[in-house]
Tab-separated table of C-alpha atoms and ligand atoms in Angstrom:
chain	number	residue	atom	x	y	z
A	1	MET	CA	130.054	18.238	-147.015
A	2	HIS	CA	130.857	15.113	-145.186
A	3	TYR	CA	133.897	13.123	-145.612
A	4	ARG	CA	134.822	9.287	-145.392
A	5	ALA	CA	137.924	7.242	-145.254
A	6	LEU	CA	139.034	5.946	-148.590
A	7	GLY	CA	139.602	2.414	-147.532
A	8	HIS	CA	142.909	2.120	-145.622
A	9	THR	CA	144.755	4.856	-147.641
A	10	GLY	CA	144.496	7.185	-144.738
A	11	LEU	CA	142.783	9.753	-147.146
A	12	GLU	CA	139.521	11.496	-146.034
A	13	VAL	CA	137.505	12.172	-149.267
A	14	SER	CA	134.401	14.129	-149.735
A	15	VAL	CA	131.317	11.986	-150.122
A	16	LEU	CA	130.631	13.808	-153.387
A	17	SER	CA	133.596	14.355	-155.602
A	18	PHE	CA	134.531	15.883	-158.907
A	19	GLY	CA	134.990	13.693	-162.011
A	20	ALA	CA	136.776	15.716	-164.582
A	21	SER	CA	136.176	13.798	-167.666
A	22	SER	CA	133.534	16.375	-168.535
A	23	LEU	CA	136.328	18.974	-168.750
A	24	GLY	CA	137.644	17.246	-171.660
A	25	GLY	CA	134.205	17.810	-173.498
A	26	VAL	CA	133.372	14.225	-173.620
A	27	PHE	CA	129.620	14.748	-173.005
A	28	HIS	CA	129.192	17.972	-175.085
A	29	ALA	CA	131.205	21.061	-176.067
A	30	THR	CA	132.571	22.917	-173.034
A	31	ASP	CA	134.198	26.249	-172.416
A	32	ASP	CA	137.503	25.950	-170.576
A	33	ASP	CA	137.095	29.137	-168.547
A	34	GLU	CA	133.782	27.888	-167.411
A	35	SER	CA	135.281	24.376	-166.550
A	36	ILE	CA	137.919	26.125	-164.413
A	37	ARG	CA	135.244	28.055	-162.575
A	38	THR	CA	133.564	24.795	-162.019
A	39	VAL	CA	136.507	23.176	-160.335
A	40	ARG	CA	137.097	26.318	-158.201
A	41	THR	CA	133.515	26.264	-157.119
A	42	ALA	CA	133.791	22.560	-156.303
A	43	LEU	CA	136.610	23.092	-153.952
A	44	ASP	CA	135.053	26.199	-152.353
A	45	LEU	CA	132.087	23.795	-151.455
A	46	GLY	CA	134.212	21.339	-149.812
A	47	VAL	CA	134.855	18.834	-152.568
A	48	ASN	CA	138.389	17.727	-152.042
A	49	PHE	CA	138.769	14.772	-154.453
A	50	LEU	CA	139.199	15.236	-158.055
A	51	ASP	CA	139.472	12.455	-160.671
A	52	THR	CA	140.838	12.725	-164.290
A	53	SER	CA	142.865	10.768	-166.853
A	54	PRO	CA	144.994	11.464	-169.818
A	55	TYR	CA	142.420	9.766	-171.863
A	56	TYR	CA	139.592	12.293	-171.145
A	57	GLY	CA	139.508	14.743	-174.202
A	58	ALA	CA	142.890	13.353	-175.326
A	59	THR	CA	144.699	15.163	-172.323
A	60	ARG	CA	142.442	18.245	-172.333
A	61	SER	CA	140.814	17.285	-169.043
A	62	GLU	CA	144.181	17.022	-167.126
A	63	SER	CA	145.365	20.357	-168.836
A	64	VAL	CA	142.254	22.326	-167.828
A	65	LEU	CA	142.368	20.936	-164.444
A	66	GLY	CA	145.927	21.758	-164.097
A	67	ARG	CA	145.096	25.344	-165.006
A	68	ALA	CA	142.184	25.283	-162.502
A	69	LEU	CA	144.420	24.235	-159.827
A	70	ARG	CA	147.294	26.676	-160.409
A	71	GLY	CA	147.734	28.665	-157.126
A	72	VAL	CA	145.509	26.306	-155.060
A	73	PRO	CA	147.479	24.810	-152.063
A	74	ARG	CA	148.481	21.251	-153.108
A	75	GLU	CA	147.586	19.842	-149.748
A	76	SER	CA	144.122	21.106	-149.938
A	77	TYR	CA	142.951	18.602	-152.486
A	78	ILE	CA	143.295	14.865	-153.334
A	79	LEU	CA	144.303	14.292	-156.977
A	80	ALA	CA	143.740	11.032	-158.815
A	81	THR	CA	144.652	10.355	-162.389
A	82	LYS	CA	145.077	7.242	-164.404
A	83	VAL	CA	147.446	5.348	-166.755
A	84	GLY	CA	147.122	2.854	-169.595
A	85	GLN	CA	144.418	4.261	-171.650
A	86	TYR	CA	145.044	7.136	-174.181
A	87	ASN	CA	143.500	8.754	-177.045
A	88	ASN	CA	141.936	6.818	-179.879
A	89	GLY	CA	141.199	3.915	-177.671
A	90	GLU	CA	144.887	3.186	-177.407
A	91	PHE	CA	145.980	0.971	-174.479
A	92	ASP	CA	149.547	0.710	-173.197
A	93	PHE	CA	149.923	-0.815	-169.606
A	94	SER	CA	153.589	-1.558	-170.119
A	95	ALA	CA	155.906	-0.633	-167.184
A	96	ALA	CA	157.786	1.996	-169.375
A	97	ARG	CA	154.546	3.677	-170.721
A	98	VAL	CA	152.762	3.884	-167.356
A	99	THR	CA	156.023	5.411	-165.730
A	100	ARG	CA	156.329	8.050	-168.526
A	101	SER	CA	152.480	8.622	-168.280
A	102	LEU	CA	152.881	9.661	-164.694
A	103	ASP	CA	155.554	12.390	-165.679
A	104	GLU	CA	153.302	13.520	-168.611
A	105	SER	CA	150.188	13.860	-166.230
A	106	CYS	CA	152.179	15.693	-163.483
A	107	ALA	CA	153.332	18.237	-166.147
A	108	ARG	CA	149.663	18.860	-167.355
A	109	LEU	CA	148.511	18.958	-163.736
A	110	GLY	CA	151.275	21.263	-162.494
A	111	THR	CA	152.323	18.918	-159.813
A	112	ASP	CA	155.085	16.450	-158.992
A	113	TYR	CA	152.956	14.163	-157.122
A	114	ILE	CA	149.765	12.282	-157.569
A	115	ASP	CA	147.675	11.062	-154.555
A	116	LEU	CA	146.143	8.192	-156.371
A	117	LEU	CA	147.178	6.598	-159.704
A	118	GLN	CA	144.825	4.208	-161.106
A	119	CYS	CA	145.142	1.619	-163.982
A	120	HIS	CA	142.318	2.926	-166.346
A	121	ASP	CA	139.769	0.327	-167.621
A	122	ILE	CA	141.770	-2.774	-167.299
A	123	GLU	CA	139.123	-4.905	-168.965
A	124	PHE	CA	140.492	-3.992	-172.183
A	125	THR	CA	143.894	-5.644	-171.440
A	126	ASP	CA	145.316	-8.922	-170.277
A	127	LEU	CA	144.804	-8.944	-166.522
A	128	ASN	CA	148.137	-10.898	-166.345
A	129	GLN	CA	149.932	-7.843	-167.504
A	130	ILE	CA	148.215	-5.663	-164.925
A	131	VAL	CA	149.304	-8.236	-162.184
A	132	ASP	CA	152.871	-8.896	-163.432
A	133	GLU	CA	154.004	-5.771	-164.974
A	134	THR	CA	151.823	-2.593	-164.484
A	135	LEU	CA	151.299	-3.048	-160.657
A	136	PRO	CA	154.803	-3.745	-159.767
A	137	ALA	CA	155.760	-0.481	-161.835
A	138	LEU	CA	153.322	1.448	-159.872
A	139	VAL	CA	154.682	-0.007	-156.511
A	140	LYS	CA	158.146	1.149	-157.565
A	141	LEU	CA	156.587	4.760	-158.111
A	142	ARG	CA	154.723	4.517	-154.807
A	143	GLU	CA	158.012	3.462	-152.969
A	144	ALA	CA	159.830	6.366	-154.636
A	145	GLY	CA	157.224	8.704	-153.297
A	146	ARG	CA	155.933	9.886	-156.672
A	147	ILE	CA	152.305	8.775	-155.965
A	148	GLY	CA	150.600	8.107	-152.705
A	149	HIS	CA	148.310	5.086	-153.581
A	150	ILE	CA	147.440	2.767	-156.256
A	151	GLY	CA	144.049	1.669	-157.741
A	152	ILE	CA	142.303	-0.039	-160.556
A	153	THR	CA	139.229	1.016	-162.687
A	154	GLY	CA	136.740	-0.499	-164.995
A	155	LEU	CA	133.255	-1.379	-165.920
A	156	PRO	CA	132.981	-5.208	-165.511
A	157	LEU	CA	132.744	-6.148	-161.811
A	158	LYS	CA	134.698	-9.373	-162.391
A	159	ILE	CA	137.948	-7.698	-163.109
A	160	PHE	CA	138.324	-6.544	-159.606
A	161	SER	CA	138.488	-9.992	-158.047
A	162	GLY	CA	140.521	-10.946	-161.157
A	163	VAL	CA	143.138	-8.689	-160.089
A	164	LEU	CA	142.918	-8.561	-156.211
A	165	ASP	CA	142.864	-12.385	-155.772
A	166	ARG	CA	146.336	-12.493	-157.428
A	167	THR	CA	148.051	-9.586	-155.752
A	168	ALA	CA	149.534	-9.127	-152.206
A	169	PRO	CA	147.608	-7.238	-149.692
A	170	GLY	CA	148.202	-3.489	-149.840
A	171	VAL	CA	149.284	-3.385	-153.569
A	172	VAL	CA	145.831	-2.260	-154.787
A	173	GLU	CA	144.279	0.129	-152.425
A	174	THR	CA	141.265	1.287	-154.165
A	175	ILE	CA	138.740	0.274	-156.894
A	176	LEU	CA	136.876	2.654	-158.900
A	177	SER	CA	133.451	1.192	-160.392
A	178	PHE	CA	131.088	2.998	-162.644
A	179	CYS	CA	127.501	2.487	-163.838
A	180	ARG	CA	127.157	-0.405	-161.468
A	181	TYR	CA	125.503	1.359	-158.481
A	182	GLU	CA	122.866	3.953	-159.412
A	183	LEU	CA	119.097	4.134	-159.229
A	184	ASN	CA	118.689	1.443	-161.840
A	185	ASP	CA	121.513	-0.832	-160.833
A	186	THR	CA	122.928	-1.969	-157.434
A	187	ALA	CA	125.221	-4.671	-158.529
A	188	LEU	CA	128.404	-3.246	-156.982
A	189	ASP	CA	126.685	-3.788	-153.567
A	190	SER	CA	127.362	-7.483	-153.816
A	191	LEU	CA	131.209	-6.931	-153.920
A	192	VAL	CA	131.229	-4.681	-150.701
A	193	PRO	CA	132.003	-7.604	-148.207
A	194	TYR	CA	134.799	-8.947	-150.433
A	195	LEU	CA	136.285	-5.514	-150.857
A	196	ARG	CA	136.054	-4.795	-147.201
A	197	GLU	CA	137.967	-8.082	-146.588
A	198	LYS	CA	140.756	-7.086	-149.018
A	199	LYS	CA	140.925	-3.770	-147.322
A	200	VAL	CA	140.211	-1.913	-150.624
A	201	GLY	CA	138.424	1.756	-150.663
A	202	ILE	CA	135.534	2.024	-153.025
A	203	ILE	CA	135.023	4.886	-155.346
A	204	ASN	CA	131.525	4.820	-157.198
A	205	ALA	CA	131.447	6.694	-160.264
A	206	SER	CA	128.729	7.878	-162.756
A	207	PRO	CA	125.750	8.223	-160.426
A	208	THR	CA	123.574	9.246	-163.362
A	209	GLY	CA	124.822	6.431	-165.484
A	210	MET	CA	126.827	8.702	-167.667
A	211	GLY	CA	123.733	10.675	-168.520
A	212	LEU	CA	121.092	7.901	-168.426
A	213	LEU	CA	119.287	9.370	-165.529
A	214	THR	CA	119.397	12.953	-166.678
A	215	PRO	CA	116.896	15.184	-168.413
A	216	ARG	CA	119.360	15.584	-171.224
A	217	GLY	CA	119.799	11.945	-171.696
A	218	VAL	CA	122.624	9.944	-172.981
A	219	PRO	CA	125.427	11.095	-175.358
A	220	SER	CA	125.590	9.214	-178.781
A	221	TRP	CA	128.567	6.910	-177.716
A	222	HIS	CA	126.659	5.661	-174.631
A	223	PRO	CA	126.699	1.748	-174.571
A	224	ALA	CA	123.428	1.187	-172.973
A	225	PRO	CA	121.025	-0.924	-175.081
A	226	PRO	CA	117.841	0.851	-176.325
A	227	ALA	CA	115.543	-0.856	-173.924
A	228	MET	CA	117.647	0.297	-170.891
A	229	VAL	CA	117.651	3.808	-172.226
A	230	ALA	CA	113.861	3.847	-172.578
A	231	GLY	CA	113.545	2.237	-169.129
A	232	ALA	CA	115.617	4.953	-167.545
A	233	ARG	CA	113.662	7.673	-169.578
A	234	ARG	CA	110.426	6.551	-167.984
A	235	ALA	CA	111.820	7.423	-164.630
A	236	VAL	CA	113.274	10.714	-165.942
A	237	GLU	CA	109.788	11.638	-167.326
A	238	TYR	CA	107.927	10.592	-164.299
A	239	CYS	CA	110.209	12.879	-162.148
A	240	GLN	CA	109.761	15.864	-164.672
A	241	SER	CA	105.858	15.250	-164.402
A	242	VAL	CA	105.827	15.663	-160.710
A	243	GLY	CA	108.438	18.449	-160.665
A	244	ALA	CA	111.182	16.531	-159.121
A	245	ASP	CA	114.693	16.350	-160.124
A	246	ILE	CA	116.013	12.890	-160.988
A	247	VAL	CA	119.568	13.899	-160.670
A	248	LYS	CA	119.079	14.888	-157.004
A	249	LEU	CA	117.611	11.511	-156.282
A	250	ALA	CA	120.297	9.747	-158.201
A	251	LEU	CA	123.110	11.497	-156.273
A	252	GLN	CA	121.355	10.966	-152.850
A	253	PHE	CA	120.833	7.342	-153.541
A	254	CYS	CA	124.619	6.729	-154.103
A	255	VAL	CA	125.931	9.143	-151.449
A	256	VAL	CA	123.903	7.426	-148.680
A	257	HIS	CA	125.647	4.214	-149.122
A	258	PRO	CA	128.151	4.007	-146.303
A	259	ALA	CA	130.463	1.630	-147.876
A	260	PHE	CA	131.338	3.905	-150.873
A	261	ALA	CA	133.992	6.400	-149.787
A	262	THR	CA	132.802	8.916	-152.513
A	263	THR	CA	130.597	9.240	-155.400
A	264	LEU	CA	132.160	10.948	-158.523
A	265	VAL	CA	129.850	13.130	-160.613
A	266	GLY	CA	130.959	15.006	-163.661
A	267	THR	CA	129.970	18.449	-164.790
A	268	ALA	CA	131.757	21.384	-166.624
A	269	ASN	CA	129.224	23.888	-165.225
A	270	PRO	CA	129.660	25.877	-161.874
A	271	GLU	CA	125.967	26.191	-161.176
A	272	THR	CA	125.589	22.357	-161.675
A	273	ILE	CA	128.164	21.467	-159.198
A	274	ARG	CA	126.538	24.026	-156.619
A	275	GLU	CA	123.240	22.357	-157.394
A	276	ASN	CA	124.732	18.728	-156.856
A	277	VAL	CA	126.314	19.653	-153.505
A	278	ALA	CA	122.920	21.021	-152.379
A	279	HIS	CA	121.136	17.999	-153.576
A	280	ILE	CA	123.266	15.678	-151.248
A	281	GLU	CA	122.720	17.881	-148.413
A	282	ALA	CA	118.968	18.082	-148.899
A	283	PRO	CA	116.502	15.686	-147.182
A	284	LEU	CA	115.687	12.529	-149.079
A	285	ASP	CA	112.078	12.188	-150.318
A	286	PHE	CA	111.394	8.527	-149.480
A	287	ALA	CA	107.987	8.332	-151.308
A	288	LEU	CA	109.487	9.691	-154.387
A	289	MET	CA	112.579	7.371	-154.188
A	290	ALA	CA	110.194	4.280	-153.704
A	291	LYS	CA	108.046	5.353	-156.874
A	292	VAL	CA	111.222	5.782	-158.986
A	293	LEU	CA	112.773	2.609	-157.935
A	294	GLU	CA	109.431	0.856	-158.826
A	295	ILE	CA	109.505	2.463	-162.250
A	296	LEU	CA	113.063	1.332	-162.767
A	297	ARG	CA	112.440	-2.225	-161.523
A	298	PRO	CA	111.968	-3.715	-165.244
A	299	ILE	CA	115.607	-2.700	-165.915
A	300	HIS	CA	117.146	-3.257	-162.584
A	301	ASN	CA	120.702	-4.571	-162.888
A	302	HIS	CA	120.246	-4.589	-166.658
A	303	ASN	CA	123.761	-3.851	-167.861
A	304	PHE	CA	126.221	-3.506	-170.691
A	305	THR	CA	129.709	-4.879	-170.735
A	306	ARG	CA	132.914	-4.420	-172.663
A	307	GLY	CA	136.502	-5.407	-172.748
A	308	ARG	CA	138.394	-8.610	-173.639
A	309	PRO	CA	135.958	-11.535	-173.739
A	310	GLU	CA	137.569	-13.201	-170.605
A	311	ASN	CA	136.847	-9.887	-168.554
A	312	ARG	CA	133.399	-9.389	-169.516
A	313	ASP	CA	130.498	-9.723	-167.013
A	314	PRO	CA	127.579	-11.706	-168.047
A	315	ILE	CA	124.753	-9.529	-169.653
A	316	ILE	CA	121.483	-9.229	-167.864
A	317	ALA	CA	118.809	-7.733	-170.473
B	1	NAD	P1	127.896	11.022	-164.458
B	1	NAD	O1	126.897	10.073	-164.018
B	1	NAD	O2	128.503	11.947	-163.308
B	1	NAD	O3	127.272	12.031	-165.562
B	1	NAD	C1	127.767	13.126	-166.025
B	1	NAD	C2	126.506	13.754	-166.828
B	1	NAD	O4	125.576	14.144	-165.986
B	1	NAD	C3	127.167	14.954	-167.577
B	1	NAD	O5	126.467	15.085	-168.789
B	1	NAD	C4	126.584	16.099	-166.712
B	1	NAD	O6	126.453	17.339	-167.309
B	1	NAD	C5	125.382	15.587	-166.157
B	1	NAD	N1	124.985	16.046	-164.834
B	1	NAD	C6	125.651	16.148	-163.738
B	1	NAD	N2	124.908	16.697	-162.789
B	1	NAD	C7	123.909	17.221	-163.314
B	1	NAD	C8	122.595	17.915	-162.814
B	1	NAD	N3	122.514	18.252	-161.614
B	1	NAD	N4	121.556	18.077	-163.640
B	1	NAD	C9	121.583	17.595	-164.906
B	1	NAD	N5	122.680	16.909	-165.452
B	1	NAD	C10	123.778	16.749	-164.594
B	1	NAD	O7	129.079	10.250	-165.289
B	1	NAD	P2	130.492	10.610	-165.621
B	1	NAD	O8	130.889	12.023	-165.726
B	1	NAD	O9	131.001	9.563	-166.529
B	1	NAD	O10	131.202	10.090	-164.164
B	1	NAD	C11	131.681	10.861	-163.091
B	1	NAD	C12	133.166	10.748	-163.127
B	1	NAD	O11	133.607	9.501	-162.810
B	1	NAD	C13	133.935	10.890	-164.431
B	1	NAD	O12	134.210	12.345	-164.760
B	1	NAD	C14	135.305	10.346	-164.189
B	1	NAD	O13	136.188	11.089	-163.401
B	1	NAD	C15	134.791	9.107	-163.340
B	1	NAD	N6	134.580	7.851	-164.146
B	1	NAD	C16	135.767	7.037	-164.287
B	1	NAD	C17	135.577	5.994	-165.122
B	1	NAD	C18	136.771	4.922	-165.206
B	1	NAD	O14	137.823	5.366	-164.654
B	1	NAD	N7	136.728	3.957	-165.989
B	1	NAD	C19	134.456	5.678	-165.836
B	1	NAD	C20	133.427	6.498	-165.597
B	1	NAD	C21	133.338	7.664	-164.670
């Protein structure tokens, strides 16, 4: 496993990291004991960055992750969770709620300290509230030593500058972007110089596009329009036809980008995390990569967006 600096946080994170949304059963039914073995396997393989949220599986992801981490030395892993989004699409970024949320997450995760606390999917709220109320509350928690670092997450790329342009340097230390840098979409790349200038670390999530680039395909709630799903399917089927694994290619494509500190991939299966770590350590098949990128060209950077109208990215379809 290789490690990279997460922006200017001082944290060194594994280039492949563990996304725990799958532990909440958000993709398909999962077995908690198997989920726990998956986390332990990830740690054994050198994965040291774990990301969750109270939203995933309505707190189940955090609870299962907490059970998995029982007895594991706290300093051996970097724990990230989030505030502001809860079950049933409920959002509350008020200072009081995010402060209470930290305590609740800590109780479920069996710790009194979170390394990285992130505002979860800020496109669904008024960014003025994030800037004027939520982030100042998180800064107080950071000053009090309850959290190490502060981040923001979401789907539309415009939300990142929407917040970073209006906050003092050092307030927001990381962004987590998802589904905007994967085999079929490289839009996040255009933000790299800006984020570097802002001294903000980049976490790239969902290298398979939340299942788009997997043999299993997308879950029913997936927001991609049918043409995009069909376009991705063609690449999946091509890989199957030549006996190649599209997930391997998808992970390699993300992990080699030197500006992304880490790529978060989700699974609740110990064998799958083992496979994924092996994938990123295997040599890249450049001819296959070129062929798959060519198949995906018709849907390159096609996207979906969400959130408040003022926070949405323009749609390319
Ligand atoms: P992902 O691209 O990692 O896809 C996960 C899906 O891919 C699951 O169905 C999993 O079973 C499957 N998969 C993984 N490895 C596989 C393999 N080798 N073969 C076949 N299938 C495989 O998307 P994700 O789980 O949504 O994203 C990863 C993590 O990133 C999340 O768990 C979460 O921690 C984080 N994330 C955060 C946000 C946010 O903060 N707004 C959004 C998206 C993701």
